[in-house]
XYZ file of C-alpha atoms in Angstrom:
651
model
C 20.811 -27.053 9.968
C 22.570 -23.706 9.451
C 22.045 -23.870 5.695
C 18.355 -24.691 6.171
C 17.889 -21.780 8.571
C 19.713 -19.443 6.185
C 17.490 -20.525 3.294
C 14.373 -20.071 5.435
C 15.366 -16.558 6.488
C 16.357 -15.735 2.919
C 12.970 -16.894 1.654
C 11.224 -14.691 4.226
C 13.337 -11.612 3.590
C 15.225 -11.814 0.271
C 18.252 -9.580 0.252
C 17.673 -8.515 3.864
C 15.417 -5.669 2.702
C 13.012 -6.042 5.625
C 15.868 -6.394 8.134
C 17.469 -3.179 6.934
C 14.141 -1.357 6.976
C 13.536 -2.496 10.552
C 16.909 -1.150 11.640
C 16.228 2.131 9.833
C 12.901 2.593 11.615
C 14.445 1.817 15.015
C 17.245 4.309 14.393
C 14.764 6.953 13.215
C 12.590 6.475 16.286
C 15.556 6.649 18.660
C 16.957 9.785 17.032
C 13.576 11.568 17.046
C 13.172 10.866 20.757
C 16.734 12.060 21.405
C 16.252 15.301 19.436
C 12.933 16.044 21.149
C 14.524 15.400 24.549
C 17.331 17.823 23.679
C 14.864 20.457 22.465
C 12.905 20.107 25.678
C 15.726 21.924 27.498
C 15.049 25.087 25.458
C 11.415 24.659 24.426
C 9.417 22.755 27.033
C 7.441 20.057 25.229
C 4.240 18.484 26.462
C 4.043 14.696 26.775
C 1.648 14.407 23.776
C 4.373 15.951 21.603
C 6.579 12.911 22.221
C 3.702 10.589 21.323
C 3.042 12.498 18.111
C 6.760 12.622 17.299
C 7.186 8.844 17.658
C 4.069 7.997 15.638
C 4.921 10.370 12.794
C 8.558 9.227 12.803
C 7.463 5.638 12.221
C 4.989 6.709 9.526
C 7.592 8.890 7.802
C 10.141 6.070 7.792
C 7.728 3.407 6.497
C 5.245 5.161 4.240
C 7.596 7.394 2.217
C 9.026 5.204 -0.558
C 9.843 7.567 -3.414
C 12.805 6.759 -5.624
C 14.966 9.855 -5.146
C 15.996 12.015 -2.205
C 14.283 15.072 -3.660
C 11.021 13.190 -4.150
C 11.168 11.777 -0.628
C 11.775 15.245 0.816
C 8.810 16.616 -1.126
C 6.539 13.788 0.020
C 7.528 14.354 3.656
C 6.846 18.075 3.270
C 3.352 17.385 1.916
C 2.795 14.791 4.664
C 3.759 17.271 7.368
C 1.392 19.860 5.882
C -1.432 17.332 5.712
C -0.811 16.159 9.264
C -0.657 19.696 10.613
C -3.854 20.664 8.772
C -5.669 17.674 10.276
C -4.546 18.490 13.830
C -5.197 22.213 13.398
C -8.721 21.530 12.139
C -9.501 19.315 15.105
C -7.958 21.840 17.492
C -10.159 24.568 15.989
C -13.230 22.371 16.561
C -12.685 22.811 20.293
C -14.871 20.644 22.514
C -17.487 19.907 19.851
C -17.534 16.123 19.387
C -19.738 16.486 16.318
C -17.207 18.713 14.563
C -14.279 16.508 15.592
C -16.031 13.383 14.310
C -16.974 15.113 11.057
C -13.396 16.279 10.456
C -12.042 12.806 11.203
C -14.473 11.169 8.766
C -13.647 13.725 6.066
C -9.961 12.920 6.603
C -10.733 9.202 6.259
C -12.565 9.766 2.979
C -9.870 12.009 1.479
C -7.029 9.762 2.677
C -8.647 6.725 1.047
C -9.386 8.612 -2.179
C -5.735 9.740 -2.286
C -4.701 6.168 -3.117
C -5.783 6.681 -6.723
C -3.117 9.385 -7.129
C -0.227 7.012 -6.399
C 2.113 6.051 -3.533
C 3.075 9.644 -2.684
C -0.460 10.764 -1.958
C -1.329 7.493 -0.301
C 1.519 8.203 2.136
C 0.278 11.769 2.668
C -3.254 10.500 3.299
C -2.048 7.881 5.765
C 0.048 10.500 7.570
C -2.892 12.926 7.779
C -5.214 10.218 9.111
C -2.794 9.154 11.853
C -2.317 12.793 12.889
C -6.097 13.301 12.924
C -6.560 10.297 15.211
C -3.822 11.525 17.555
C -5.343 15.009 17.515
C -8.816 13.625 18.290
C -7.458 11.686 21.249
C -5.091 14.313 22.653
C -7.349 17.317 21.922
C -4.365 19.673 21.769
C -5.375 23.345 22.206
C -4.621 25.847 19.471
C -1.855 27.345 21.631
C 0.163 24.133 21.141
C -0.009 24.224 17.330
C 3.465 25.857 16.938
C 4.898 23.093 19.101
C 3.107 20.476 17.013
C 4.483 22.029 13.815
C 7.981 21.827 15.314
C 7.511 18.147 16.207
C 6.241 17.293 12.710
C 9.214 19.067 11.177
C 11.686 17.281 13.460
C 10.269 13.806 12.789
C 10.242 14.360 9.012
C 13.749 15.848 8.949
C 15.244 13.065 11.062
C 13.548 10.378 8.972
C 14.877 12.006 5.799
C 18.444 12.231 7.139
C 18.408 8.615 8.279
C 16.987 7.268 5.014
C 19.126 9.452 2.766
C 22.470 9.584 4.604
C 22.843 7.482 7.754
C 21.203 4.308 6.426
C 20.546 5.196 2.792
C 18.490 3.100 0.462
C 20.793 1.691 -2.211
C 18.569 0.213 -4.942
C 21.427 -1.277 -7.031
C 22.824 -3.232 -4.071
C 19.392 -4.226 -2.768
C 18.263 -5.336 -6.228
C 21.267 -7.629 -6.667
C 20.787 -9.092 -3.197
C 17.164 -9.852 -3.959
C 18.104 -11.439 -7.296
C 20.771 -13.579 -5.593
C 18.286 -14.706 -2.955
C 15.728 -15.458 -5.673
C 18.091 -17.675 -7.652
C 19.226 -19.452 -4.459
C 15.627 -20.267 -3.555
C 14.946 -21.387 -7.123
C 17.909 -23.776 -7.002
C 16.715 -25.209 -3.689
C 13.218 -25.679 -5.073
C 14.609 -27.431 -8.165
C 16.529 -29.827 -5.948
C 13.434 -30.467 -3.853
C 11.211 -31.143 -6.877
C 13.832 -33.415 -8.406
C 14.020 -35.631 -5.309
C 10.292 -35.962 -4.552
C 9.237 -39.547 -3.880
C 5.714 -40.919 -3.834
C 5.932 -42.155 -0.221
C 7.090 -38.768 1.086
C 5.103 -36.531 -1.259
C 2.764 -35.029 1.334
C 5.486 -33.690 3.629
C 7.933 -32.599 0.939
C 5.253 -31.404 -1.467
C 3.869 -28.987 1.112
C 7.367 -27.676 1.748
C 7.912 -27.290 -2.007
C 4.676 -25.323 -2.332
C 5.706 -23.064 0.550
C 9.029 -22.402 -1.128
C 7.279 -21.806 -4.462
C 5.058 -19.168 -2.868
C 8.122 -17.376 -1.540
C 9.802 -17.613 -4.951
C 6.769 -16.042 -6.650
C 6.854 -13.216 -4.126
C 10.596 -12.712 -4.626
C 10.263 -12.569 -8.413
C 7.608 -9.931 -7.988
C 9.894 -7.987 -5.648
C 12.618 -8.073 -8.301
C 10.154 -6.686 -10.837
C 9.189 -3.904 -8.404
C 12.799 -2.716 -8.328
C 12.942 -2.188 -12.081
C 12.466 1.371 -13.376
C 9.009 2.362 -14.560
C 10.093 3.903 -17.849
C 10.648 1.869 -21.005
C 12.546 4.578 -22.896
C 15.897 6.243 -22.432
C 19.108 4.939 -20.780
C 18.729 1.528 -19.223
C 15.495 0.720 -21.058
C 17.013 -2.217 -22.938
C 18.492 -3.619 -19.718
C 15.135 -3.280 -17.985
C 13.378 -5.211 -20.756
C 16.019 -7.950 -20.769
C 15.884 -8.480 -16.995
C 12.073 -8.375 -17.003
C 11.976 -11.059 -19.669
C 14.419 -13.262 -17.751
C 12.347 -12.903 -14.562
C 9.192 -13.890 -16.418
C 11.091 -16.830 -17.967
C 11.868 -18.027 -14.439
C 8.272 -17.485 -13.369
C 6.943 -19.493 -16.306
C 9.479 -22.277 -15.729
C 8.475 -22.397 -12.056
C 4.778 -22.838 -12.865
C 5.499 -25.526 -15.470
C 7.814 -27.442 -13.129
C 5.254 -27.380 -10.322
C 2.575 -28.717 -12.617
C 4.738 -31.555 -13.933
C 5.627 -32.559 -10.349
C 2.014 -32.392 -9.109
C -0.020 -35.457 -8.199
C -2.191 -35.185 -11.305
C 0.726 -34.991 -13.739
C 2.851 -37.560 -11.880
C 0.407 -40.321 -12.903
C 1.252 -39.873 -16.579
C 3.641 -42.356 -18.240
C 6.208 -39.709 -19.165
C 5.970 -37.877 -15.824
C 9.612 -38.375 -14.793
C 10.952 -37.152 -18.150
C 8.572 -34.174 -18.103
C 9.773 -33.137 -14.642
C 13.389 -33.439 -15.760
C 12.736 -31.258 -18.824
C 11.007 -28.561 -16.832
C 13.694 -28.521 -14.154
C 16.286 -28.100 -16.910
C 14.264 -25.187 -18.284
C 14.116 -23.734 -14.795
C 17.899 -24.015 -14.457
C 18.377 -22.304 -17.825
C 16.079 -19.487 -16.670
C 18.181 -19.049 -13.514
C 21.331 -18.886 -15.627
C 19.735 -16.413 -18.015
C 18.665 -14.174 -15.140
C 22.103 -14.270 -13.535
C 23.755 -13.482 -16.882
C 21.394 -10.577 -17.586
C 22.001 -9.060 -14.150
C 25.776 -9.575 -14.390
C 25.929 -7.464 -17.555
C 24.120 -4.519 -15.949
C 26.036 -1.372 -15.034
C 26.895 -1.058 -11.358
C 24.428 1.816 -10.901
C 21.427 -0.079 -12.277
C 18.664 0.493 -11.260
C 19.830 3.931 -10.119
C 17.137 5.967 -8.394
C 14.744 3.051 -8.395
C 13.143 1.167 -5.571
C 10.061 -0.759 -4.681
C 6.739 0.998 -5.006
C 7.737 4.603 -5.283
C 6.852 7.683 -7.252
C 3.521 9.145 -8.154
C 0.931 7.826 -10.546
C 1.204 9.350 -13.998
C -1.967 10.786 -15.449
C -4.000 9.929 -12.357
C -7.098 11.991 -11.620
C -8.451 12.727 -8.139
C -12.021 11.780 -9.041
C -13.665 9.138 -11.246
C -14.909 9.915 -14.731
C -18.311 11.522 -15.052
C -21.111 8.969 -15.058
C -18.922 6.219 -13.555
C -18.712 7.323 -9.949
C -20.323 4.313 -8.312
C -18.522 1.947 -10.701
C -15.146 3.263 -9.638
C -13.531 0.792 -7.172
C -11.414 3.421 -5.413
C -14.448 5.592 -4.685
C -16.357 2.538 -3.468
C -13.559 1.679 -1.067
C -13.453 5.286 0.150
C -17.192 5.200 0.884
C -16.879 1.812 2.590
C -13.955 2.954 4.733
C -15.715 6.162 5.772
C -18.920 4.367 6.779
C -16.928 1.665 8.574
C -15.080 4.313 10.576
C -18.385 6.011 11.422
C -19.829 2.719 12.695
C -16.624 1.977 14.596
C -16.728 5.455 16.097
C -20.213 4.893 17.494
C -19.529 1.347 18.643
C -16.175 2.265 20.126
C -17.658 5.077 22.188
C -20.321 2.761 23.589
C -17.502 0.741 25.163
C -15.074 3.517 26.041
C -15.268 7.289 25.778
C -11.449 7.526 25.858
C -10.155 4.628 23.727
C -12.748 4.639 20.931
C -10.070 5.642 18.435
C -8.719 2.065 18.501
C -11.907 0.953 16.752
C -11.578 3.718 14.153
C -7.945 2.787 13.552
C -8.858 -0.853 12.959
C -11.735 0.055 10.617
C -9.524 2.349 8.547
C -6.462 0.136 8.370
C -8.296 -2.964 7.125
C -9.052 -1.011 3.937
C -5.442 0.024 3.324
C -3.813 -1.694 0.324
C -6.989 -3.676 -0.382
C -8.975 -3.766 -3.603
C -11.980 -6.005 -2.945
C -14.226 -7.561 -0.319
C -12.087 -10.661 0.120
C -8.935 -8.646 0.751
C -10.712 -6.520 3.388
C -12.093 -9.629 5.084
C -8.709 -11.357 5.173
C -7.039 -8.253 6.549
C -9.739 -7.747 9.205
C -9.575 -11.362 10.382
C -5.780 -11.310 10.514
C -5.843 -8.040 12.445
C -8.287 -9.413 15.011
C -6.318 -12.648 15.449
C -3.012 -10.801 15.632
C -4.409 -8.425 18.245
C -5.681 -11.316 20.352
C -2.359 -13.152 20.242
C -0.378 -9.949 20.823
C -2.453 -9.027 23.849
C -1.956 -12.460 25.403
C 1.810 -12.222 24.901
C 1.880 -8.556 25.920
C 0.023 -9.150 29.177
C 2.439 -11.920 30.078
C 5.566 -9.914 29.266
C 4.362 -6.705 30.921
C 3.443 -8.637 34.071
C 6.797 -10.415 34.199
C 8.869 -7.272 33.610
C 6.915 -5.157 36.080
C 8.061 -1.894 34.486
C 11.800 -2.701 34.388
C 13.189 0.215 32.355
C 16.047 -1.356 30.394
C 14.434 -4.673 29.549
C 11.182 -2.975 28.587
C 12.900 -0.479 26.291
C 14.851 -3.319 24.673
C 11.720 -5.406 24.080
C 9.778 -2.397 22.775
C 12.581 -1.744 20.283
C 12.549 -5.400 19.202
C 8.771 -5.284 18.852
C 8.970 -2.186 16.639
C 11.577 -3.980 14.560
C 9.238 -6.975 14.302
C 6.395 -4.755 13.106
C 8.482 -3.540 10.175
C 10.177 -6.865 9.449
C 6.894 -8.805 9.363
C 4.919 -6.197 7.404
C 5.485 -7.992 4.073
C 5.568 -11.501 5.528
C 2.578 -11.702 7.857
C -0.061 -9.094 8.649
C -1.186 -11.097 11.683
C 2.414 -11.367 12.931
C 2.858 -7.637 12.468
C -0.191 -6.991 14.645
C 1.158 -9.309 17.328
C 4.284 -7.159 17.548
C 2.232 -3.942 17.587
C 0.199 -5.078 20.572
C 3.222 -6.407 22.435
C 4.888 -3.011 21.997
C 1.769 -1.221 23.256
C 1.490 -3.468 26.310
C 5.155 -2.951 27.205
C 4.919 0.821 26.644
C 1.914 1.005 28.970
C 3.863 -0.936 31.577
C 6.754 1.483 31.203
C 4.619 4.573 31.886
C 2.732 2.885 34.710
C -0.770 2.602 33.238
C -0.698 -1.061 32.258
C -3.648 -3.217 33.283
C -4.927 -6.405 31.640
C -8.346 -4.751 31.389
C -6.882 -1.981 29.233
C -5.537 -4.493 26.736
C -8.808 -6.426 26.740
C -10.487 -3.118 25.921
C -8.102 -2.731 22.979
C -9.127 -6.176 21.723
C -12.810 -5.271 22.017
C -12.305 -2.016 20.140
C -10.255 -3.743 17.446
C -12.934 -6.396 16.941
C -15.563 -3.652 16.590
C -13.456 -1.870 13.969
C -12.661 -5.075 12.082
C -16.314 -6.161 12.136
C -17.395 -2.730 10.884
C -14.897 -3.031 8.021
C -16.129 -6.493 7.022
C -19.775 -5.407 7.222
C -19.276 -2.335 5.032
C -17.140 -4.269 2.538
C -19.911 -6.870 2.195
C -23.000 -4.655 2.381
C -22.061 -1.206 1.025
C -21.255 -1.105 -2.695
C -19.398 -4.417 -2.415
C -16.519 -5.230 -4.752
C -16.827 -9.003 -5.106
C -13.537 -10.856 -4.995
C -14.309 -13.137 -7.942
C -15.656 -10.180 -9.882
C -12.545 -8.148 -9.089
C -10.371 -10.997 -10.388
C -12.330 -11.224 -13.629
C -12.204 -7.461 -14.108
C -8.453 -7.445 -13.521
C -7.981 -10.279 -16.009
C -10.091 -8.431 -18.576
C -7.960 -5.327 -18.064
C -4.888 -7.465 -18.700
C -6.434 -8.838 -21.899
C -7.424 -5.337 -22.988
C -3.913 -4.004 -22.338
C -2.416 -6.945 -24.234
C -4.838 -6.333 -27.097
C -3.682 -2.707 -27.324
C -0.045 -3.816 -27.314
C -0.647 -6.310 -30.138
C -2.486 -3.688 -32.191
C 0.312 -1.183 -31.587
C 2.957 -3.707 -32.662
C 0.944 -4.689 -35.734
C 0.458 -1.043 -36.650
C 4.213 -0.442 -36.795
C 4.307 -2.327 -40.096
C 2.208 0.327 -41.838
C 2.689 3.357 -39.598
C 6.023 4.257 -38.041
C 4.257 6.689 -35.720
C 2.627 3.687 -34.032
C 6.043 2.741 -32.640
C 5.796 5.568 -30.109
C 2.749 3.936 -28.514
C 4.478 0.591 -27.933
C 6.323 1.522 -24.683
C 3.201 2.892 -23.003
C 1.200 -0.144 -24.147
C 3.856 -2.499 -22.748
C 3.842 -0.616 -19.440
C 0.048 -0.875 -19.339
C 0.373 -4.660 -19.610
C 2.768 -4.692 -16.640
C 0.417 -2.577 -14.531
C -2.566 -4.739 -15.460
C -0.583 -7.885 -14.633
C 0.284 -6.474 -11.194
C -3.420 -5.724 -10.671
C -4.260 -9.372 -11.425
C -1.745 -10.560 -8.825
C -3.234 -8.167 -6.255
C -6.778 -9.309 -7.044
C -5.809 -12.944 -6.438
C -4.199 -12.235 -3.043
C -7.267 -13.147 -0.916
C -7.396 -16.593 -2.527
C -3.763 -17.225 -1.629
C -4.345 -16.669 2.084
C -5.435 -19.261 4.625
C -8.997 -18.075 3.923
C -9.840 -19.515 0.509
C -13.446 -18.251 0.281
C -14.599 -21.541 -1.228
C -12.094 -21.357 -4.079
C -9.682 -24.244 -4.463
C -5.972 -23.601 -4.547
C -5.877 -25.427 -7.876
C -8.324 -22.971 -9.467
C -6.336 -20.037 -8.114
C -3.045 -21.398 -9.422
C -4.582 -22.054 -12.828
C -5.819 -18.481 -13.137
C -2.461 -17.128 -12.071
C -0.658 -19.414 -14.501
C -2.691 -18.095 -17.403
C -1.978 -14.526 -16.377
C 1.745 -15.272 -16.145
C 1.578 -16.750 -19.642
C -0.078 -13.633 -21.060
C 2.476 -11.323 -19.420
C 5.321 -13.540 -20.610
C 4.019 -13.530 -24.187
C 3.627 -9.750 -24.104
C 7.262 -9.260 -23.131
C 8.440 -11.769 -25.725
C 6.653 -9.830 -28.455
C 7.684 -6.393 -27.201
C 11.303 -7.515 -26.931
C 11.365 -9.212 -30.350
C 9.653 -6.385 -32.244
C 11.154 -3.485 -30.367
C 13.453 -2.290 -33.135
C 11.900 -3.769 -36.244
C 8.525 -3.730 -37.920
C 6.672 -7.054 -38.005
C 6.490 -8.900 -41.296
C 3.096 -8.990 -43.057
C 2.514 -12.522 -41.748
C 3.414 -11.485 -38.199
C 1.208 -8.388 -38.387
C -1.693 -10.509 -39.616
C -1.280 -12.933 -36.718
C -0.966 -10.103 -34.194
C -4.263 -8.623 -35.373
C -5.948 -12.031 -35.363
C -4.914 -12.719 -31.768
C -5.929 -9.167 -30.786
C -9.398 -9.842 -32.216
C -9.656 -13.042 -30.187
C -8.612 -11.175 -27.063
C -11.468 -8.770 -27.725
C -13.859 -11.715 -28.121
C -12.787 -13.283 -24.813
C -13.574 -9.998 -23.051
C -17.143 -10.196 -24.394
C -18.939 -12.707 -22.166
C -22.080 -12.501 -24.255
C -20.604 -13.839 -27.463
C -17.479 -15.780 -26.570
C -19.082 -19.121 -25.876
C -20.999 -19.530 -29.169
C -18.151 -18.206 -31.273
C -15.576 -20.427 -29.659
C -17.813 -23.483 -29.863
C -18.637 -23.162 -33.560
C -16.908 -25.288 -36.145
C -15.999 -22.203 -38.153
C -14.178 -20.736 -35.175
C -12.321 -24.005 -34.636
C -11.227 -24.070 -38.265
C -10.128 -20.448 -38.057
C -8.042 -21.165 -34.953
C -6.447 -24.157 -36.683
C -5.504 -21.962 -39.642
C -4.096 -19.336 -37.300
C -1.936 -21.926 -35.541
C -0.658 -23.204 -38.851
C 0.219 -19.686 -39.975
C 1.854 -18.862 -36.624
C 3.958 -22.031 -36.801
C 5.384 -20.846 -40.133
C 6.719 -17.581 -38.684
C 10.548 -17.796 -38.716
C 11.224 -15.618 -35.634
C 11.302 -18.084 -32.734
C 10.347 -15.555 -30.025
C 7.380 -14.193 -31.994
C 6.254 -17.701 -32.925
C 6.469 -18.884 -29.304
C 4.575 -15.837 -28.014
C 1.773 -16.258 -30.545
C 1.475 -19.944 -29.682
C 1.260 -19.133 -25.970
C -1.471 -16.572 -26.621
C -3.425 -18.851 -28.959
C -3.368 -21.804 -26.578
C -4.182 -19.639 -23.550
C -7.167 -18.169 -25.370
C -8.383 -21.653 -26.252
C -8.293 -22.524 -22.551
C -10.269 -19.370 -21.763
C -12.811 -20.302 -24.416
C -13.279 -23.841 -23.072
C -12.709 -23.604 -19.344
C -13.802 -27.120 -18.646
C -11.049 -28.923 -20.550
C -7.306 -29.144 -20.158
C -5.330 -26.878 -22.449
C -2.113 -27.846 -24.229
C -0.004 -25.648 -22.007
C -1.048 -26.833 -18.628
C -3.430 -28.024 -16.072
C -6.664 -27.639 -14.363
C -5.929 -28.286 -10.734
C -2.168 -27.844 -10.870
C -0.025 -27.180 -7.849
């Protein structure tokens, strides 16, 4: 029982990353409150200052995820400036609701557009929006602006000290913990797949699929820890570990297919499962070996999702404004907040900002209509459940100071811990914390929490409506576009590798092309997220898994080629095959001509000749990568039949 519980917790939070983040946020919040209380003896602070200090402390601890101390300090400085500018603008608007609403909507638009500039500016935008909402609600006069500046400085400084010194982020240690957890889960999944029996398939198969979903997420988390650059010290180690992680990912998908109901009916099913589980074990060993040879400081200065986007521009290219997904989302979010603002005020002139918050937040970290819809539904359900629990707890505690403070702290911890695991669960904790906090200050009533639910539903509904009706970004379309970007990035990589044979200068473009493949692959995974939720949008899990499997294959082949040809020029035969596959990748991206070309006898003969030539290439890694690409492209060209590498309807 203990081992099962440990594995379950490990699968939820590999390496204890979420647990440590939750503790860091709780410590930051406690220290900010303590510092503000101490300052109150010399500089009397108004009650809204404490509210602003706590909100910005949480935002500063969660949103700032840069890789170095200096970068984190700079991001917090920009965030404080953005937050102060938002509050100062609203304070200058005075009692004019029209001006306040206009400033808030401008902040929403700019904060959403800031996502295109990378994580730093996304954090600054989020910080500015939260400060604008607080400023709109509190309506602080201009005389309190120096006090507000002091509070913003205190919350940012405390968060920086906690994250950098008291509970510092240690990427090398965290990375190894996540890798250890990943291999442990992989071993457990192998054991589970190896002992599946026909009479217990339903129960154990569902558990295996749950564990497989966690393993996919953990592999992706490992990849997020790796440095962005592909040149300089540590570049070779980064490539080796990336390849081993993709080996494990590919082995996982193959093992799941061989153990699925469809494949288990084949005569050689048992032997196929055994072979794939052996491959999976070898991938685990290869990953452990690659990580064991890394220097103790690897990946120094790295961490999940940090830094700023290189080469990003604040606005779309001329002539492509309405085609740009980030601008579309910004327009959708702004209109949704405007609708929520009107609807929220019709219900309450004081608590309307809850509707605006819900409308804005359902667009955060989303890329298409399906993702917004899933997030909005989960937020509404989480708010409902959290209010029910919060009303019960607040009524039972009756304002008891110590128990309430303890439960509020645990709820804040739950918000952070569940952020990656369950958006609905995170919202449950948020609403429990709000209910308990209201009970603590003596303004708790069940009607107030019901009002919060009503406002949240208005905001969520406004978000769904705008995502569906205003410049919609279809979920299926977003997936296809992301897959085409992956094919295009892979095509550029193949052309760059082939060009090295005749032009040594082409070698300099290989690292950037390989990084473009990684970014495009991550975009594919993000685009598929709505289909992996409990809301399938009419798409079968089998179809989703098949599309993901093909994307994993393309990414795996790209890393095989980049790794094999990193320090040598391809042979003439290899260069010829690289260009041939690149041309086929271009053809697959052309929906108007792919079908006829792929169906023709001449195309079939050409593909047969290409496979024969690829099979004669002596380098095993290059040969395997070209075979993966060729077979994957055949599946893309004939989507109705089963390809040599896998399934339709697997997992």
